[in-house]
Coordinates of C-alpha atoms in Angstrom, one line a residue:
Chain X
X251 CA 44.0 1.9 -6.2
X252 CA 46.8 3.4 -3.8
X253 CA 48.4 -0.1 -2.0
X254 CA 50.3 0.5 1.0
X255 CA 53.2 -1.9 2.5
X256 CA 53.4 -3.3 5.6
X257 CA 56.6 -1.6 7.6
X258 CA 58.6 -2.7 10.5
X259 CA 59.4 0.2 12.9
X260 CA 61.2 0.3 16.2
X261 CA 60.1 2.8 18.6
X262 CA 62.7 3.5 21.2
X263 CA 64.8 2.0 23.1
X264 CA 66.8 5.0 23.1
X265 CA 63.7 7.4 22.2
X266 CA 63.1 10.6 24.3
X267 CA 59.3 9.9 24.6
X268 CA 59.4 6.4 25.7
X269 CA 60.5 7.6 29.3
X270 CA 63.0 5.6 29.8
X271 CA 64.5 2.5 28.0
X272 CA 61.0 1.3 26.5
X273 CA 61.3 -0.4 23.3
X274 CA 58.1 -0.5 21.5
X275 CA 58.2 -3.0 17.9
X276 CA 55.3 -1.8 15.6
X277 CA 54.0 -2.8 12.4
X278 CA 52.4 -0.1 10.5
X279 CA 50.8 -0.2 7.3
X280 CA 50.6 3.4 5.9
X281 CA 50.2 5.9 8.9
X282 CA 47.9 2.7 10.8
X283 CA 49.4 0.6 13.2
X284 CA 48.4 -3.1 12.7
X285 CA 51.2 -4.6 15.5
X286 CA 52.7 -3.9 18.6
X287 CA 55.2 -5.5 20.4
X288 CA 56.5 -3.9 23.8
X289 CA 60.3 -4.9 25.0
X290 CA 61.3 -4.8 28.3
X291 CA 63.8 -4.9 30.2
X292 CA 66.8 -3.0 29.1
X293 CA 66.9 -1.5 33.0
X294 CA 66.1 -4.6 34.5
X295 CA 68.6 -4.7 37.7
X296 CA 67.2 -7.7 39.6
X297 CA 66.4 -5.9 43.0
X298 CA 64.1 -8.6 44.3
X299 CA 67.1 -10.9 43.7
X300 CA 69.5 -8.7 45.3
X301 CA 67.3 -7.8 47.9
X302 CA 67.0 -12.0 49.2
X303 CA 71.2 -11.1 50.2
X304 CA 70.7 -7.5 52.1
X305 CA 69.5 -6.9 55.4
X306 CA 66.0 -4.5 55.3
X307 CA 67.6 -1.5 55.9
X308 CA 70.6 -2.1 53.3
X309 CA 67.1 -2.4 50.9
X310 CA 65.8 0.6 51.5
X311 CA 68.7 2.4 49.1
X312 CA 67.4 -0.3 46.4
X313 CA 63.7 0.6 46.3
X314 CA 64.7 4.1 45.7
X315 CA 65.9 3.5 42.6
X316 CA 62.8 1.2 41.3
X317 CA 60.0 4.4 41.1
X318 CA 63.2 7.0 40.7
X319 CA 60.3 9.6 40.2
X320 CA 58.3 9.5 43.3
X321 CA 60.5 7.3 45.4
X322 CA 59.3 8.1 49.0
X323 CA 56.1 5.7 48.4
X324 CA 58.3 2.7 47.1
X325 CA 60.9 3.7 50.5
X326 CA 57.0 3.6 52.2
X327 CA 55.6 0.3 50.9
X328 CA 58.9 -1.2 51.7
X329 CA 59.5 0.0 55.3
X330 CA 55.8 -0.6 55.7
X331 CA 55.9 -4.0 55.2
X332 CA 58.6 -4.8 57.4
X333 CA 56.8 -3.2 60.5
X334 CA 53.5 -5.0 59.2
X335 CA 55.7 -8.7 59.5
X336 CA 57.8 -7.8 62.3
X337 CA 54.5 -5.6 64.1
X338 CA 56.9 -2.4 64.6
X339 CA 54.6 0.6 65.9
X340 CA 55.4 4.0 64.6
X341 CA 55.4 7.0 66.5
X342 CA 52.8 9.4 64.9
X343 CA 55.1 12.2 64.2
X344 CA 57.0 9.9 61.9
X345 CA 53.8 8.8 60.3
X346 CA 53.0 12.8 59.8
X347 CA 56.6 13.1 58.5
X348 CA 55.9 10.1 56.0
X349 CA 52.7 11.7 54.9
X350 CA 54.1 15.1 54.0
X351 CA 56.6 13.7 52.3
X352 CA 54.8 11.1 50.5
X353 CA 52.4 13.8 49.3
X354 CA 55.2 16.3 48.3
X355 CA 56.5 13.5 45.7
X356 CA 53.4 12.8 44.2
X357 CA 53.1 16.2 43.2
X358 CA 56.3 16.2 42.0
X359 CA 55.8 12.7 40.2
X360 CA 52.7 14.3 38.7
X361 CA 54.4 17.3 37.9
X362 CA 57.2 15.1 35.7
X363 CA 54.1 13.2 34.2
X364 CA 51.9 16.7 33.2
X365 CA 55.4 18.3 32.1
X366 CA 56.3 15.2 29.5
X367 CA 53.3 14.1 28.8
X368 CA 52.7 17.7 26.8
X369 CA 55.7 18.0 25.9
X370 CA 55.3 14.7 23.6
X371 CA 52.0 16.5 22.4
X372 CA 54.2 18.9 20.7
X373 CA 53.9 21.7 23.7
X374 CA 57.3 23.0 25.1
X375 CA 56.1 25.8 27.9
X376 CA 53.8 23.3 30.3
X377 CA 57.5 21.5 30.1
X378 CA 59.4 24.1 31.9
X379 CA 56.4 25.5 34.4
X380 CA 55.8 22.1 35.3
X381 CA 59.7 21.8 35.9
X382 CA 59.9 24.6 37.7
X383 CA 57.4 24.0 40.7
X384 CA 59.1 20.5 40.6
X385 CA 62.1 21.9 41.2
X386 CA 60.1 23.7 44.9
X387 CA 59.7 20.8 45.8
X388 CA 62.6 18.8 45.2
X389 CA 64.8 21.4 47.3
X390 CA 61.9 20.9 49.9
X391 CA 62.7 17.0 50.0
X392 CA 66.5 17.8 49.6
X393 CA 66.7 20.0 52.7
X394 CA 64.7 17.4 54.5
X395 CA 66.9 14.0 53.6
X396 CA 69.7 15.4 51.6
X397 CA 68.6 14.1 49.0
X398 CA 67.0 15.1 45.8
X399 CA 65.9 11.8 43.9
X400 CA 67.0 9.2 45.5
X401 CA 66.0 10.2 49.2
X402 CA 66.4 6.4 51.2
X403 CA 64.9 8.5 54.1
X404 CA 62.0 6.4 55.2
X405 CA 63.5 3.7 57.9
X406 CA 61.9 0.6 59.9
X407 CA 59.7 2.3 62.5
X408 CA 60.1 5.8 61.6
X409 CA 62.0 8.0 59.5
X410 CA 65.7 8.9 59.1
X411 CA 65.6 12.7 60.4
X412 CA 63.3 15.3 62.0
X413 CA 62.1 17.9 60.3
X414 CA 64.2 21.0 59.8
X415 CA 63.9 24.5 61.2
X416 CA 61.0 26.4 59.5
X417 CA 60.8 23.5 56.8
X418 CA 57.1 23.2 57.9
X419 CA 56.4 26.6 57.1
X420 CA 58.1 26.8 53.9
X421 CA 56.2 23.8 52.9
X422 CA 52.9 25.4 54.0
X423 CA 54.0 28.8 51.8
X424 CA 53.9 26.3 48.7
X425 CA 50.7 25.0 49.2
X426 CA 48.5 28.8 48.0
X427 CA 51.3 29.1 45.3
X428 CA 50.9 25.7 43.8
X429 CA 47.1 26.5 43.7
X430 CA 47.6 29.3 41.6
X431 CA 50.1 28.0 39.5
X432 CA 47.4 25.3 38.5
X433 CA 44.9 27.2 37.6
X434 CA 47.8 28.5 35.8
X435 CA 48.2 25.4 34.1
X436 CA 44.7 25.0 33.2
X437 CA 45.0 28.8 31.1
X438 CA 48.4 27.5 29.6
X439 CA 47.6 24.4 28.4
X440 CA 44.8 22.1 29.8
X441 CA 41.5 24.9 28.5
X442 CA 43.6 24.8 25.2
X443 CA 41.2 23.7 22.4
X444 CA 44.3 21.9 20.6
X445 CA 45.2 19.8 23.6
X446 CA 41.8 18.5 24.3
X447 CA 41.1 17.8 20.9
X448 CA 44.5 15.7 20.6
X449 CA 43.4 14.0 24.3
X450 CA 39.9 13.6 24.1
X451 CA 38.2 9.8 22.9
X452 CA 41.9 8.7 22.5
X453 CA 43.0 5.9 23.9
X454 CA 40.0 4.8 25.1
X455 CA 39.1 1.6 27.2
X456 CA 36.0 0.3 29.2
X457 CA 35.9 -0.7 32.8
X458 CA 36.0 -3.9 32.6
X459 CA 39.2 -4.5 29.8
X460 CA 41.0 -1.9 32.6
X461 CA 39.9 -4.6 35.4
X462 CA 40.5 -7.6 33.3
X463 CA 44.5 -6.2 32.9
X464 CA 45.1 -5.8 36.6
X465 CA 45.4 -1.6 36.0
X466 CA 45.6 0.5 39.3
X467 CA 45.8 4.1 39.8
X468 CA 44.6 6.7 37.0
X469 CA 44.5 4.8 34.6
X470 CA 41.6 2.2 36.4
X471 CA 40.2 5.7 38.0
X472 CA 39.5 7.2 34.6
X473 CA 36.9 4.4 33.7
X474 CA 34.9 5.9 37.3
X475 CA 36.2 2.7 39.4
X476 CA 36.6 3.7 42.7
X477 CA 40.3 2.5 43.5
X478 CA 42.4 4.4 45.5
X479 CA 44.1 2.7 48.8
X480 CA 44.5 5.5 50.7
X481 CA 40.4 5.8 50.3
X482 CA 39.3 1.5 50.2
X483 CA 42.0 0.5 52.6
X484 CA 43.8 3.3 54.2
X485 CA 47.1 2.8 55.5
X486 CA 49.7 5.5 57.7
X487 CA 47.1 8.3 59.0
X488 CA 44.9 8.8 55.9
X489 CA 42.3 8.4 57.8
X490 CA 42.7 11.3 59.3
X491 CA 42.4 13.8 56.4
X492 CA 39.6 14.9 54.6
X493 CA 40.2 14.1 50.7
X494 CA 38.3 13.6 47.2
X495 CA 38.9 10.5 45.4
X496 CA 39.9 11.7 41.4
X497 CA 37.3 9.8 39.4
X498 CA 35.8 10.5 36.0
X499 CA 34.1 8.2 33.5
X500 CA 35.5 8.5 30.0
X501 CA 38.5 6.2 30.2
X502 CA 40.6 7.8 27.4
X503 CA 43.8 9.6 27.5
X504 CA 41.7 13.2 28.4
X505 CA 39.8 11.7 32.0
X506 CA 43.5 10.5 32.7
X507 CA 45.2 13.9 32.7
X508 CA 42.3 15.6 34.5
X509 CA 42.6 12.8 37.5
X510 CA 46.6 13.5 37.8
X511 CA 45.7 17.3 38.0
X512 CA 42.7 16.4 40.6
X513 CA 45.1 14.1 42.3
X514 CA 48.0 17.1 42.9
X515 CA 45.2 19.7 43.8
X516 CA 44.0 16.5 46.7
X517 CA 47.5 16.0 47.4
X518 CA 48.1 19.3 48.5
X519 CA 44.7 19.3 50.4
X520 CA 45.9 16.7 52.7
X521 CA 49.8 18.7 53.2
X522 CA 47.7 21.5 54.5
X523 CA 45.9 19.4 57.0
X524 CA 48.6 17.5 57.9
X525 CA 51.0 20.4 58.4
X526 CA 47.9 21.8 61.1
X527 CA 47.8 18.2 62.5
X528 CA 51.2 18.2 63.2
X529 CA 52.0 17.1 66.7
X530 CA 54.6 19.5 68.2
X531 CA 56.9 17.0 69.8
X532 CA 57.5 13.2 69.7
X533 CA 59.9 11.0 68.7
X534 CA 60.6 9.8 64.9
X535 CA 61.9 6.7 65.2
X536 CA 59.8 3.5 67.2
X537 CA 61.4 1.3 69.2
X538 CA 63.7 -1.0 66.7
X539 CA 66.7 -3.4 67.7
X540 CA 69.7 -2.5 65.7
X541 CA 69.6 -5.3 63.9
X542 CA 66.1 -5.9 62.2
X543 CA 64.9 -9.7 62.1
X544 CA 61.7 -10.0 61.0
X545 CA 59.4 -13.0 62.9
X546 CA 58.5 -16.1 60.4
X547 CA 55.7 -15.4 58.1
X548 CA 54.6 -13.4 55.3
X549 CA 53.0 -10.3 54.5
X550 CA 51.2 -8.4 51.6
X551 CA 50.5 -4.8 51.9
X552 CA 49.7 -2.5 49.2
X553 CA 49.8 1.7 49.3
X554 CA 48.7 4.1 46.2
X555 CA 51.5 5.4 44.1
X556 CA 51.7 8.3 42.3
X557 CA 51.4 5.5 39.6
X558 CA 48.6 3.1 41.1
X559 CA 48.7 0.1 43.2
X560 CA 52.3 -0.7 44.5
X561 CA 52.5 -3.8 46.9
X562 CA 55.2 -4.9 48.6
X563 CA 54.9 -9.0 49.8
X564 CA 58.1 -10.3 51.9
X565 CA 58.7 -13.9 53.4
X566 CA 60.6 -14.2 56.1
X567 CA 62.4 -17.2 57.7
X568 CA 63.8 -15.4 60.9
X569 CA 66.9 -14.3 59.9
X570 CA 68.0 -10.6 59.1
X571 CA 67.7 -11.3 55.3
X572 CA 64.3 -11.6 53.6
X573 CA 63.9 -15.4 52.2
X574 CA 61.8 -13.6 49.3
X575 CA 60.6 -10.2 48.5
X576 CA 58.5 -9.2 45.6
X577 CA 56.9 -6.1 44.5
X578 CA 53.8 -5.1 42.7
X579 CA 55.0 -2.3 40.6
X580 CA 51.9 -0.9 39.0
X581 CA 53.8 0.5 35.5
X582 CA 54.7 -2.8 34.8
X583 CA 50.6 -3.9 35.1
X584 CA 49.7 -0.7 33.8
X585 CA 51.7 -1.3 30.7
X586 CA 50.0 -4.8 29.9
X587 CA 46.9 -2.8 28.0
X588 CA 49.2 -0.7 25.5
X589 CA 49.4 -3.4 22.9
X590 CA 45.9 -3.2 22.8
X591 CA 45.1 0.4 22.7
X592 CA 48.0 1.2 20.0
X593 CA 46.3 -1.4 17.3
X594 CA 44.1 0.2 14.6
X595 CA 45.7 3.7 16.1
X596 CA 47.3 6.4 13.9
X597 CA 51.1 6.4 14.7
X598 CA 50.8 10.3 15.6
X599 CA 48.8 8.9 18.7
X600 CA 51.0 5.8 19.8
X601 CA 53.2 8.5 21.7
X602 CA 49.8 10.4 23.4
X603 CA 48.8 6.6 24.2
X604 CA 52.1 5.3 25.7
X605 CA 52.4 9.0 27.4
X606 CA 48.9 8.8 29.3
X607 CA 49.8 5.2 31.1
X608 CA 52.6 7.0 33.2
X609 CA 55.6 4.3 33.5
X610 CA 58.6 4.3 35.1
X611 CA 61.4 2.3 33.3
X612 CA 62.8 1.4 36.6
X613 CA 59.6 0.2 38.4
X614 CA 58.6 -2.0 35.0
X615 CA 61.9 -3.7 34.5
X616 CA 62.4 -4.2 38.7
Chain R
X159 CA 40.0 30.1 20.5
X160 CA 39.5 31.5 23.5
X161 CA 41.8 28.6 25.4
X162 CA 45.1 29.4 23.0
X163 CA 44.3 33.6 24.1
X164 CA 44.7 32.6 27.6
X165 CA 48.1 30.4 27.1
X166 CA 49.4 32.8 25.5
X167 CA 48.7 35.5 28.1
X168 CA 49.8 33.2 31.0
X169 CA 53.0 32.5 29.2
X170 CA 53.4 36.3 28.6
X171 CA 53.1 37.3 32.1
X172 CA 55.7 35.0 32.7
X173 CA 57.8 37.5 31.0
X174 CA 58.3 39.9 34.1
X175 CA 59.1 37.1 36.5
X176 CA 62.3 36.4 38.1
X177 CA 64.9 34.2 36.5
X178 CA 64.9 30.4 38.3
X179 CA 67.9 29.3 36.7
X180 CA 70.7 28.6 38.3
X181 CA 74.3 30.5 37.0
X182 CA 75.9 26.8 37.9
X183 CA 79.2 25.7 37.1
X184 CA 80.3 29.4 37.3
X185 CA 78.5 30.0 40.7
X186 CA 78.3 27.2 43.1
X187 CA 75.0 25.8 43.4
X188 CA 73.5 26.5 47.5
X189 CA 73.2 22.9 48.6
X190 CA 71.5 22.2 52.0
X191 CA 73.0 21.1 55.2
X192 CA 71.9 17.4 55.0
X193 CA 73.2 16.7 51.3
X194 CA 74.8 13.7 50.8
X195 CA 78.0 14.4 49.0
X196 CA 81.7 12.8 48.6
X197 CA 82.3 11.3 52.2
X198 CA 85.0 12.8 54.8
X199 CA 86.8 10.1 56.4
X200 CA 88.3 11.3 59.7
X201 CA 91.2 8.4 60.6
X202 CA 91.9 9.5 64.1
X203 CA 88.4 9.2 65.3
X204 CA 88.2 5.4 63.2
X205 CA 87.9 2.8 65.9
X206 CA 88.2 -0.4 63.2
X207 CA 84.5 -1.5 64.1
X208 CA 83.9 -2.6 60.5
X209 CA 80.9 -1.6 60.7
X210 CA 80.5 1.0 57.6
X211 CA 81.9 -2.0 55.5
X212 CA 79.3 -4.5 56.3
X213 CA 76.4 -2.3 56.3
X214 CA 77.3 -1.0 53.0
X215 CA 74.2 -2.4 50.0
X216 CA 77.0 -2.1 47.7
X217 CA 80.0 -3.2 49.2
X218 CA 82.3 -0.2 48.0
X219 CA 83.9 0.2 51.2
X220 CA 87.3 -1.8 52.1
X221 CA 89.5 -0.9 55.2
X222 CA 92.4 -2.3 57.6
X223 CA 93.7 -2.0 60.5
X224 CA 96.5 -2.3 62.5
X225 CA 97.5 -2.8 65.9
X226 CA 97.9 0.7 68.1
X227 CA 101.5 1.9 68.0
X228 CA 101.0 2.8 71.7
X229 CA 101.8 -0.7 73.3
X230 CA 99.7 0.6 76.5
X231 CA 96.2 1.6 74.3
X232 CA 94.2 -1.2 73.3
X233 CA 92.2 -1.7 70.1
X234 CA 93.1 -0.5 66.5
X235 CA 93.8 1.8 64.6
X236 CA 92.9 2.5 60.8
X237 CA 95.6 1.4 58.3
X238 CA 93.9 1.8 55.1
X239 CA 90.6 2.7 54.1
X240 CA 89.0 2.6 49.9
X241 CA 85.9 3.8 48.7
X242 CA 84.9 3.3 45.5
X243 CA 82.8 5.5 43.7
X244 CA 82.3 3.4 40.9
X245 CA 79.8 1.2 42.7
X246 CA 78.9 4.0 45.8
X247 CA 75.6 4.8 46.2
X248 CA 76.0 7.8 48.7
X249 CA 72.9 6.5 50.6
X250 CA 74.5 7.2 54.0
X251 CA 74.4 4.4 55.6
X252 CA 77.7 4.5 56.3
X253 CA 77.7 7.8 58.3
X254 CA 74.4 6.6 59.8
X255 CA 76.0 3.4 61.2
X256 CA 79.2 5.1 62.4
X257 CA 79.7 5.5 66.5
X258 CA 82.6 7.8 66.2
X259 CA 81.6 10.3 63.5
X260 CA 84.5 8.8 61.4
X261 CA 82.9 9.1 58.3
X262 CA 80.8 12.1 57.4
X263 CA 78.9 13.4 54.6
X264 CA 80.3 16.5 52.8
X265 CA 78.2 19.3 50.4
X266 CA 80.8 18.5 47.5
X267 CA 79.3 16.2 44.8
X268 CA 81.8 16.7 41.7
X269 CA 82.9 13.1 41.0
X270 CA 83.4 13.4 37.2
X271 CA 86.9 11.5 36.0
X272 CA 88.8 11.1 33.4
X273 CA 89.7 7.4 34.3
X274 CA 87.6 4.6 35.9
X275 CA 90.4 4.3 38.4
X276 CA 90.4 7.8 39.5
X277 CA 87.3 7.0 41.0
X278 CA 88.8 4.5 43.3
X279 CA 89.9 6.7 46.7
X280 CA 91.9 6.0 49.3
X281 CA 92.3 7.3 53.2
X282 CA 94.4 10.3 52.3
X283 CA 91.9 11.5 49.9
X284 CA 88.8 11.2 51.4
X285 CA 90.9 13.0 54.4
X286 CA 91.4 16.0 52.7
X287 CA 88.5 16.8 51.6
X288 CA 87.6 18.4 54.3
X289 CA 85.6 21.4 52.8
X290 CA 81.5 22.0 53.6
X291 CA 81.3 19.0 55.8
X292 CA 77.9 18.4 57.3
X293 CA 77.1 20.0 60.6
X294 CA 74.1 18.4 61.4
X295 CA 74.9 15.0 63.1
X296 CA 72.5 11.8 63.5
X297 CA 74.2 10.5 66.1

């Protein structure tokens, strides 16, 4: 009889396909893994530390660089916060602003996820069409903040700068082109037999385990939970647009990747109502004393991330600093359930797995 | 089988598409307006309000003043004035807070050096670089 030893294997931290800084410990005995150990932490920069010794608009540069993929919803949840505690109105424009360009980054976030995640499947092109759309809309967001990544463009009460000249229409141009280009991506590689026999029944989990470890977004949408905040608890002006919550019922790595697609094809849905929505004039900006000083008290809000649930909780004590701000940063919840999934897998799948979740380095290790 | 036919036909229509790659470090790359590059520091509009320095999240900005030459003008007048790059964010702040316009965002973005302390600039340097400033003013 063939007898097979036990071996220790480190997965990352400096591995391509872990994202980031991820360092995964596994035990695998033959090609089976029987052990996994996730380490954290190698990007950990202590923002909620920093954050109790800045004033809330000297934090707004910080949250950029937590969820460095989509970071106009962790600018959002921060800014949003701050006006919930300190009860700043927002002038709709701004809100319309915020929404477009919340919208455009999930895309883009979903566009990075679709172009990796198939690329550590062994497929190079969806890589470098995914990248290239990205790329659209990255200029898009660059021509509108002057920034490409990290934009620090949302502000308390409003946003940093108007729109520019024509930018609306360019943005509305995008929308048919995108379409296309995903049914494009469903020829090139989401109806290919290969992929969905590498996807499909892996990674699987049932509703409840996805509840019972606190997952939010996709990942708690692919087991046919209805979760999405902008649907149970809208915030900004969602409630304004007309828009399909991505559910399916599987729960494995497959039902993810079609509720990210569902998710852009929604996402550009509610840019083309917003853009006709778009009130002509208006300020962009509320009414907001120089120096912000949020009221006594706490507050806990909560948006949808390209990545699930991202909450945002401040106390204040009536100064212009926070005494204490903490954030719910859904890859770091969403990460809890790989240890789980990985055991009893074969090692070819651990990257599929650990691909599927969608984290951000920077939003698990804060 | 028929899902690989249809990748590979998508991928070879690709084939008669224009290039999207940029011809970079030979051509400049187009940048827009509102890019947030190396600052411009403009000394003779500086009023010594300190404020760029305290609203800075990373505290990379240090600057002096002196007293105006001109015994009959009051106020200050900038006497030295360091950013440092090793710890600047570009996050605009700085330009956002300004009164005068004394500090303005520029379209240039090469910072690459061959020593840590080349990275440290003072007034003079951020005064000449006065090329592709931005137009566009939040003021």
């Amino acid at each position: 009889m063939i007898r097979t030893e036990e071996m220790l294997l480190n997965v990352g931290p400096q591995h391509p396909s872990t994202h980031g800084v991820f360092r995964l410990v596994i035990k695998i005995d033959g090609e089976i893994i029987t052990e996994a150990k996730p380490v954290i932490g190698y990007l950990h920069r202590g923002t909620e530390k920093l954050a109790e010794n800045l004033q809330y608009t000297q934090i707004i540069p910080y949250t950029d660089r937590m969820d460095y993929v989509s970071a106009m919803t962790t600018n959002y949840v921060f800014c949003h916060a701050v006006e919930t505690l300190a009860g700043i109105e927002v002038p709709e424009r701004a809100e319309y602003i915020r929404v477009i360009s919340m919208e455009l980054s999930r895309i883009a976030s979903h566009l990075v996820w679709f172009g990796t995640f198939l690329l550590d499947l062994g497929a190079v092109s969806p890589f470098l069409f995914a990248f290239r759309e990205r790329e659209m809309i990255l200029n898009f967001l660059n021509e509108l903040t002057g920034a490409r990544l990290t934009f620090n463009y949302m502000r308390v009460g409003g946003v940093k700068w108007d729109v520019p000249e024509g930018w609306l229409e360019k943005v509305k141009d995008f929308i048919p082109y995108m379409r296309e280009q995903l049914s494009g991506y469903h020829n090139l590689a989401i109806g290919n037999e290969i992929v969905q026999s590498r996807l499909k029944g892996i990674g699987k989990y049932t509703p409840k385990e996805a509840i019972s470890y606190s997952l939010s977004g996709a990942n708690l949408r692919c087991t046919g939970i209805h979760s999405d905040v902008r649907k149970i608890k809208p915030y900004s002006i969602y409630e304004h647009f007309n828009f399909k919550e991505a559910i399916r019922n599987e729960g494995d790595c497959w039902s993810r990747l079609e509720c990210r697609i569902e998710e852009i094809s929604e996402s550009l849905n509610i840019i083309e109502q917003a853009i006709e929505q778009f009130p002509k004039t208006g300020e962009i900006l509320g009414k907001v004393p120089k120096i912000i000083k949020a009221p006594p008290g706490e507050t806990y809000v909560s948006i949808e991330s390209p990545r699930g649930e991202i909450s945002c909780y401040i106390a204040s004590d009536g100064k212009k600093e926070p005494y204490r701000v903490k954030f719910r940063r859904p890859s770091f919840h969403n990460l809890q359930i790989l240890p789980k999934l990985l055991i009893g897998q074969n090692i070819s799948n651990l990257i599929v797995i650990l691909g599927a979740i969608d984290i951000i380095l920077g939003e698990v290790d804060g | 089988m028929s899902g690989i036919a249809k990748g590979f036909q998508y991928t070879l229509n690709q084939l008669t598409k224009e290039k999207v790659t940029y011809d970079y470090p030979r051509k400049p790359i187009p940048l827009p307006d509102r890019f947030r590059g190396i600052q411009k520091f403009h000394p003779e509009k500086c009023i010594v309000c300190n404020q760029c320095m305290s609203i800075c999240p990373t505290g990379c900005i240090n600057l002096t003043g002196k007293k105006h030459p001109d015994p009959t003008k009051r106020g200050k007048i900038i006497d030295t004035y360091d950013l440092n790059f090793e710890t600047c964010i570009l996050c605009d702040l700085c330009t956002e807070v300004c009164p005068t316009g004394a500090i303005t965002m520029t379209n240039n973005f090469e910072l690459a050096e061959y020593s840590r302390d080349g990275l440290l600039k003072n007034l003079q340097w951020l005064d000449e670089n006065d090329e592709n400033i931005r137009e566009e003013s939040i003021l």
